Every structure is written in C-alpha cells, then in structure tokens.
Amino acid sequence: MEETIELRDLLNIIWKGKTVIVICTIACMLLAGIVSWFILAEKYESRAVVQVASGVQDTGIMANHVATEFTPTIYAQRIQNKPIMQQALQDAGKKIKYDEKNLTATVDADPDHTKNLVELRFTSSSPIEAQQQLQILMDATKQKMNESVQTTLQELEITYKTEANALSNEIDSIIEQYNKTIRENNLPEILILQTILNTEMIINISEKNTAALTNVNGKLQNELLQMQAQIQTKSEEYRKTLANYQSVKTGLDSFKPDPFIRVIAEPTLAEEPSTPNKMLNLAIGLVFGLMFGLGTVFFRYYWKNSSVVK
C-alpha cells in the first residue's frame, strides 16, 4: 500500500525541524556575509562610450585606408590587446598587471554608420584607479590606431614616389630614343619640341629638312608615332601618380584621429563597488540555507520513519 503525506503532515514536519532550518539559514547567510565583506575583494567599475566612424570626414585618396582601420570592431580588438595595453599602463607609471578580463568592450554598430558605438567597462580595486586606467587604455588605443594609419600612409607614400620615379625614368628613356631617331634621320628638330608640348605647330623648314621629311617611310613614321603615344601615356600616368603622392603626403602631414574617434561619455567615477554584490550574496545565502535546512529536515524524517524490510 502506497503511503501518502498530506499538507498538514508536511507543515508539521517543517515546524518540528524549524530549529535545524533556522540554524542552516543563519549559517549560510553568515558564511555569505563573511565571504562578501571580508574575503572577496571589492571591484569598482568605470564606464565610457566611444564612437568610431570613418565616414565623418572626406579623406580623399586615404578614405579606404582610414575606413579599414577606424571601425568599432577594430577599436574593440585593439583596446583588448594585452601586450599593447600593458605597455601603455607601464608608460603611464601604473605598476600593475593588465588583465583583459577586467575590460569589457561591447560594439553597437549599424550599416548606416550613424551609431558605431563602443561601450567600455573597466574594473579595478579603487574607483579612481578604474577611471584613470580606462582613460589610459582609451588614449593608447587612439594612438595605436593613429600610428597604424600613419604607417600605412607612409608605405603608400613610398609606393607612389617609387612609381613616379620609375615612370620618370621611362619617359626620359623614350624621349632620348625619340630624339636620337630625329637626329639620325635629319628630321626637323622642332619635332622634338612639338612632341614635348603635344601641340601642332606651323613652322618654316629648310630644303634639307623638306627632303628628309619626303624620305620618311611608313616604318619610321609608325616608330615615331608609337614613341609619341608612349610619351603621352606615360606622362599622363606620371601626372596621376604624382598627384596621388602629393595627396598622401599632404594628408599624412595633417592626419589626426580625433574626427574619427569621438568620446561620447568620459570614463565615470564609481560611487560604490560593482562587485561583490553583498545584498545579492546574502539573498543567495538565505535561499541556499532554507533549501539546505528543508532538505536536512526531510532526510532526517525519512531516515527515522523508513520501515525495515524483514
């Protein structure tokens, strides 16, 4: 026959074991209090909000390189880079070990680039330290992103300069060959100037030059036309490359990360510790103590009243 326990019996069991329940509850709450007030170290949290958007300013030829670096995701990754942030704290005179677990970076990006926010939370042993260290990390991150873009632009500047020099040498070589052809065939030297200026000129030429021009065959004419076309094409490439070089050089000299990284909310100064949550720990101790006490009471009742099978 299956034995059942009514609600009245359950309440009676709990009432008889109230002393055990109270003792377990007080013990668990006392333990939670001791751990919260005397064992767990207090941590203070400083918060800040940063906007990272590369589309706030037209940077011309540098736009792609700036857009690649100045994104919320890149910012969050850089500020959580342990070696760089550790060095930044040391340079600022903070003789502490950087722990990436103390920093939380939450990215809130959108396709229209109207938000692109990064919410930062940093915990430390004191409210002032948390605020100061978060500011140091933010400054170091901005500087690192700035250095990254500058390094890219410096490499780009060297590339354009090298290309411009190479094109200049090619143009010199073609012009030299063109001039040599003009002289070897006794053609009017004015053709040299005409080629350089890329214009048609009406001139008076001598009978000797006229005779030389009448002897120009199709092969020589095609050769001269090809060299003229090469000079014009290479000259146009040179002008574009030189313009890009000057644009990058000017942008490199005046580049600043400030327009792309805006501090929406400065690091806060915490008024009370964020951890441990003492009241929450006490509540957890209360619940755990009640559960442990009830479990002990019902186990004792079962143990005493269980029938022995003979």
Short mmCIF file of N, CA, C and O in Angstrom, two decimals, residues 209-274:
data_model
loop_
_atom_site.label_atom_id
_atom_site.label_comp_id
_atom_site.label_asym_id
_atom_site.label_seq_id
_atom_site.Cartn_x
_atom_site.Cartn_y
_atom_site.Cartn_z
N ASN A 209 65.56 69.91 -94.63
CA ASN A 209 64.58 69.24 -93.77
C ASN A 209 63.41 68.72 -94.59
O ASN A 209 62.86 67.65 -94.31
N THR A 210 63.06 69.51 -95.65
CA THR A 210 61.95 69.08 -96.51
C THR A 210 62.31 67.78 -97.21
O THR A 210 61.49 66.86 -97.33
N ALA A 211 63.54 67.71 -97.68
CA ALA A 211 63.99 66.48 -98.34
C ALA A 211 63.99 65.31 -97.38
O ALA A 211 63.62 64.18 -97.75
N ALA A 212 64.38 65.57 -96.14
CA ALA A 212 64.39 64.49 -95.13
C ALA A 212 62.99 64.01 -94.83
O ALA A 212 62.74 62.81 -94.67
N LEU A 213 62.04 64.95 -94.78
CA LEU A 213 60.65 64.57 -94.49
C LEU A 213 60.05 63.74 -95.62
O LEU A 213 59.25 62.84 -95.40
N THR A 214 60.45 64.07 -96.87
CA THR A 214 59.91 63.32 -98.01
C THR A 214 60.44 61.90 -98.06
O THR A 214 59.82 61.02 -98.68
N ASN A 215 61.54 61.68 -97.40
CA ASN A 215 62.12 60.35 -97.38
C ASN A 215 61.64 59.48 -96.21
O ASN A 215 62.09 58.35 -96.06
N VAL A 216 60.76 60.06 -95.39
CA VAL A 216 60.24 59.29 -94.24
C VAL A 216 59.31 58.20 -94.75
O VAL A 216 58.32 58.47 -95.45
N ASN A 217 59.64 56.97 -94.45
CA ASN A 217 58.79 55.86 -94.86
C ASN A 217 57.79 55.50 -93.77
O ASN A 217 57.79 56.06 -92.67
N GLY A 218 56.93 54.55 -94.11
CA GLY A 218 55.87 54.16 -93.15
C GLY A 218 56.42 53.58 -91.86
O GLY A 218 55.89 53.83 -90.77
N LYS A 219 57.50 52.81 -91.97
CA LYS A 219 58.08 52.19 -90.77
C LYS A 219 58.58 53.24 -89.80
O LYS A 219 58.33 53.18 -88.59
N LEU A 220 59.31 54.25 -90.33
CA LEU A 220 59.85 55.31 -89.48
C LEU A 220 58.71 56.14 -88.89
O LEU A 220 58.75 56.51 -87.71
N GLN A 221 57.71 56.40 -89.70
CA GLN A 221 56.58 57.18 -89.19
C GLN A 221 55.86 56.45 -88.06
O GLN A 221 55.52 57.05 -87.04
N ASN A 222 55.63 55.15 -88.25
CA ASN A 222 54.97 54.37 -87.19
C ASN A 222 55.82 54.34 -85.92
O ASN A 222 55.29 54.40 -84.80
N GLU A 223 57.12 54.24 -86.12
CA GLU A 223 58.02 54.22 -84.95
C GLU A 223 57.94 55.53 -84.17
O GLU A 223 57.86 55.53 -82.94
N LEU A 224 57.92 56.65 -84.90
CA LEU A 224 57.82 57.95 -84.24
C LEU A 224 56.47 58.12 -83.55
O LEU A 224 56.38 58.63 -82.42
N LEU A 225 55.40 57.69 -84.24
CA LEU A 225 54.06 57.81 -83.65
C LEU A 225 53.92 56.96 -82.39
O LEU A 225 53.30 57.38 -81.40
N GLN A 226 54.49 55.76 -82.40
CA GLN A 226 54.43 54.89 -81.23
C GLN A 226 55.17 55.52 -80.05
O GLN A 226 54.69 55.49 -78.91
N MET A 227 56.33 56.08 -80.33
CA MET A 227 57.08 56.72 -79.24
C MET A 227 56.35 57.94 -78.71
O MET A 227 56.35 58.21 -77.51
N GLN A 228 55.72 58.71 -79.61
CA GLN A 228 54.93 59.86 -79.15
C GLN A 228 53.78 59.41 -78.25
O GLN A 228 53.51 60.01 -77.20
N ALA A 229 53.09 58.33 -78.69
CA ALA A 229 51.97 57.81 -77.88
C ALA A 229 52.46 57.33 -76.53
O ALA A 229 51.81 57.54 -75.50
N GLN A 230 53.62 56.66 -76.51
CA GLN A 230 54.17 56.18 -75.25
C GLN A 230 54.53 57.34 -74.32
O GLN A 230 54.27 57.29 -73.11
N ILE A 231 55.10 58.38 -74.90
CA ILE A 231 55.46 59.55 -74.09
C ILE A 231 54.21 60.19 -73.49
O ILE A 231 54.16 60.53 -72.30
N GLN A 232 53.16 60.31 -74.30
CA GLN A 232 51.92 60.92 -73.81
C GLN A 232 51.26 60.06 -72.72
O GLN A 232 50.80 60.57 -71.71
N THR A 233 51.22 58.73 -72.98
CA THR A 233 50.59 57.82 -72.00
C THR A 233 51.36 57.81 -70.68
O THR A 233 50.77 57.91 -69.60
N LYS A 234 52.67 57.67 -70.77
CA LYS A 234 53.49 57.64 -69.56
C LYS A 234 53.44 58.98 -68.83
O LYS A 234 53.44 59.02 -67.59
N SER A 235 53.35 60.07 -69.58
CA SER A 235 53.27 61.39 -68.95
C SER A 235 51.97 61.54 -68.17
O SER A 235 51.95 62.11 -67.07
N GLU A 236 50.88 61.02 -68.74
CA GLU A 236 49.59 61.09 -68.04
C GLU A 236 49.62 60.22 -66.78
O GLU A 236 49.13 60.64 -65.71
N GLU A 237 50.21 59.04 -66.87
CA GLU A 237 50.36 58.18 -65.68
C GLU A 237 51.22 58.86 -64.63
O GLU A 237 50.94 58.78 -63.42
N TYR A 238 52.26 59.51 -65.08
CA TYR A 238 53.16 60.20 -64.15
C TYR A 238 52.42 61.31 -63.42
O TYR A 238 52.59 61.49 -62.21
N ARG A 239 51.60 62.09 -64.17
CA ARG A 239 50.86 63.19 -63.52
C ARG A 239 49.89 62.65 -62.46
O ARG A 239 49.78 63.23 -61.38
N LYS A 240 49.20 61.55 -62.77
CA LYS A 240 48.26 60.97 -61.80
C LYS A 240 48.99 60.43 -60.58
O LYS A 240 48.56 60.64 -59.45
N THR A 241 50.08 59.72 -60.81
CA THR A 241 50.85 59.16 -59.70
C THR A 241 51.43 60.27 -58.83
O THR A 241 51.42 60.18 -57.60
N LEU A 242 51.93 61.31 -59.47
CA LEU A 242 52.48 62.44 -58.72
C LEU A 242 51.40 63.14 -57.91
O LEU A 242 51.64 63.56 -56.77
N ALA A 243 50.19 63.25 -58.49
CA ALA A 243 49.08 63.86 -57.76
C ALA A 243 48.70 63.02 -56.55
O ALA A 243 48.43 63.55 -55.46
N ASN A 244 48.67 61.68 -56.71
CA ASN A 244 48.38 60.80 -55.58
C ASN A 244 49.45 60.91 -54.50
O ASN A 244 49.16 60.91 -53.30
N TYR A 245 50.70 60.99 -54.93
CA TYR A 245 51.80 61.13 -53.98
C TYR A 245 51.67 62.41 -53.17
O TYR A 245 51.81 62.40 -51.94
N GLN A 246 51.35 63.51 -53.85
CA GLN A 246 51.20 64.79 -53.14
C GLN A 246 50.00 64.76 -52.20
O GLN A 246 50.04 65.31 -51.10
N SER A 247 48.91 64.09 -52.63
CA SER A 247 47.72 63.99 -51.79
C SER A 247 48.00 63.20 -50.52
O SER A 247 47.61 63.61 -49.42
N VAL A 248 48.69 62.06 -50.66
CA VAL A 248 49.02 61.24 -49.50
C VAL A 248 49.98 61.97 -48.58
O VAL A 248 49.85 61.95 -47.35
N LYS A 249 50.96 62.63 -49.15
CA LYS A 249 51.95 63.36 -48.35
C LYS A 249 51.29 64.48 -47.55
O LYS A 249 51.58 64.66 -46.36
N THR A 250 50.38 65.21 -48.20
CA THR A 250 49.67 66.29 -47.50
C THR A 250 48.77 65.72 -46.40
O THR A 250 48.73 66.24 -45.28
N GLY A 251 48.06 64.64 -46.73
CA GLY A 251 47.19 64.02 -45.73
C GLY A 251 47.97 63.44 -44.57
O GLY A 251 47.52 63.48 -43.42
N LEU A 252 49.14 62.89 -44.85
CA LEU A 252 49.98 62.31 -43.80
C LEU A 252 50.46 63.38 -42.83
O LEU A 252 50.51 63.16 -41.62
N ASP A 253 50.81 64.54 -43.37
CA ASP A 253 51.30 65.61 -42.51
C ASP A 253 50.21 66.19 -41.61
O ASP A 253 50.49 66.66 -40.50
N SER A 254 48.96 66.15 -42.09
CA SER A 254 47.87 66.78 -41.34
C SER A 254 46.92 65.77 -40.69
O SER A 254 45.91 66.18 -40.11
N PHE A 255 47.24 64.47 -40.78
CA PHE A 255 46.30 63.47 -40.28
C PHE A 255 46.19 63.49 -38.76
O PHE A 255 47.17 63.55 -38.04
N LYS A 256 44.94 63.44 -38.28
CA LYS A 256 44.64 63.35 -36.85
C LYS A 256 43.49 62.36 -36.68
O LYS A 256 42.55 62.35 -37.47
N PRO A 257 43.53 61.52 -35.63
CA PRO A 257 42.44 60.55 -35.43
C PRO A 257 41.22 61.14 -34.75
O PRO A 257 40.19 60.47 -34.65
N ASP A 258 41.30 62.38 -34.27
CA ASP A 258 40.20 62.96 -33.50
C ASP A 258 38.86 62.96 -34.21
O ASP A 258 37.83 62.66 -33.59
N PRO A 259 38.78 63.31 -35.51
CA PRO A 259 37.45 63.31 -36.14
C PRO A 259 36.82 61.93 -36.22
O PRO A 259 35.61 61.81 -36.33
N PHE A 260 37.63 60.87 -36.16
CA PHE A 260 37.13 59.52 -36.36
C PHE A 260 36.84 58.80 -35.05
O PHE A 260 36.13 57.81 -35.04
N ILE A 261 37.41 59.28 -33.95
CA ILE A 261 37.16 58.69 -32.64
C ILE A 261 36.64 59.78 -31.71
O ILE A 261 37.39 60.68 -31.32
N ARG A 262 35.38 59.71 -31.38
CA ARG A 262 34.75 60.71 -30.51
C ARG A 262 34.35 60.06 -29.19
O ARG A 262 33.71 59.00 -29.18
N VAL A 263 34.73 60.68 -28.10
CA VAL A 263 34.35 60.19 -26.78
C VAL A 263 32.97 60.76 -26.46
O VAL A 263 32.83 61.95 -26.20
N ILE A 264 31.97 59.91 -26.47
CA ILE A 264 30.60 60.34 -26.18
C ILE A 264 30.40 60.51 -24.68
O ILE A 264 29.76 61.46 -24.23
N ALA A 265 30.95 59.58 -23.90
CA ALA A 265 30.85 59.65 -22.44
C ALA A 265 32.22 59.37 -21.85
O ALA A 265 32.80 58.31 -22.10
N GLU A 266 32.74 60.33 -21.10
CA GLU A 266 34.06 60.18 -20.47
C GLU A 266 34.01 59.08 -19.41
O GLU A 266 32.94 58.75 -18.88
N PRO A 267 35.16 58.47 -19.08
CA PRO A 267 35.19 57.44 -18.02
C PRO A 267 34.59 57.96 -16.71
O PRO A 267 34.93 59.05 -16.24
N THR A 268 33.68 57.20 -16.16
CA THR A 268 32.97 57.62 -14.95
C THR A 268 33.76 57.26 -13.70
O THR A 268 34.63 56.38 -13.71
N LEU A 269 33.41 57.94 -12.61
CA LEU A 269 34.00 57.65 -11.29
C LEU A 269 32.94 56.94 -10.46
O LEU A 269 31.91 57.53 -10.11
N ALA A 270 33.18 55.67 -10.16
CA ALA A 270 32.19 54.86 -9.45
C ALA A 270 31.99 55.35 -8.02
O ALA A 270 32.95 55.71 -7.33
N GLU A 271 30.74 55.37 -7.57
CA GLU A 271 30.42 55.79 -6.21
C GLU A 271 30.37 54.62 -5.24
O GLU A 271 30.51 54.81 -4.04
N GLU A 272 30.17 53.42 -5.76
CA GLU A 272 30.12 52.23 -4.92
C GLU A 272 30.67 51.06 -5.72
O GLU A 272 30.68 51.09 -6.96
N PRO A 273 31.12 50.02 -5.03
CA PRO A 273 31.71 48.88 -5.74
C PRO A 273 30.67 48.14 -6.57
O PRO A 273 29.50 48.04 -6.20
N SER A 274 31.12 47.64 -7.71
CA SER A 274 30.24 46.86 -8.57
C SER A 274 30.22 45.39 -8.17
O SER A 274 29.22 44.69 -8.36
#
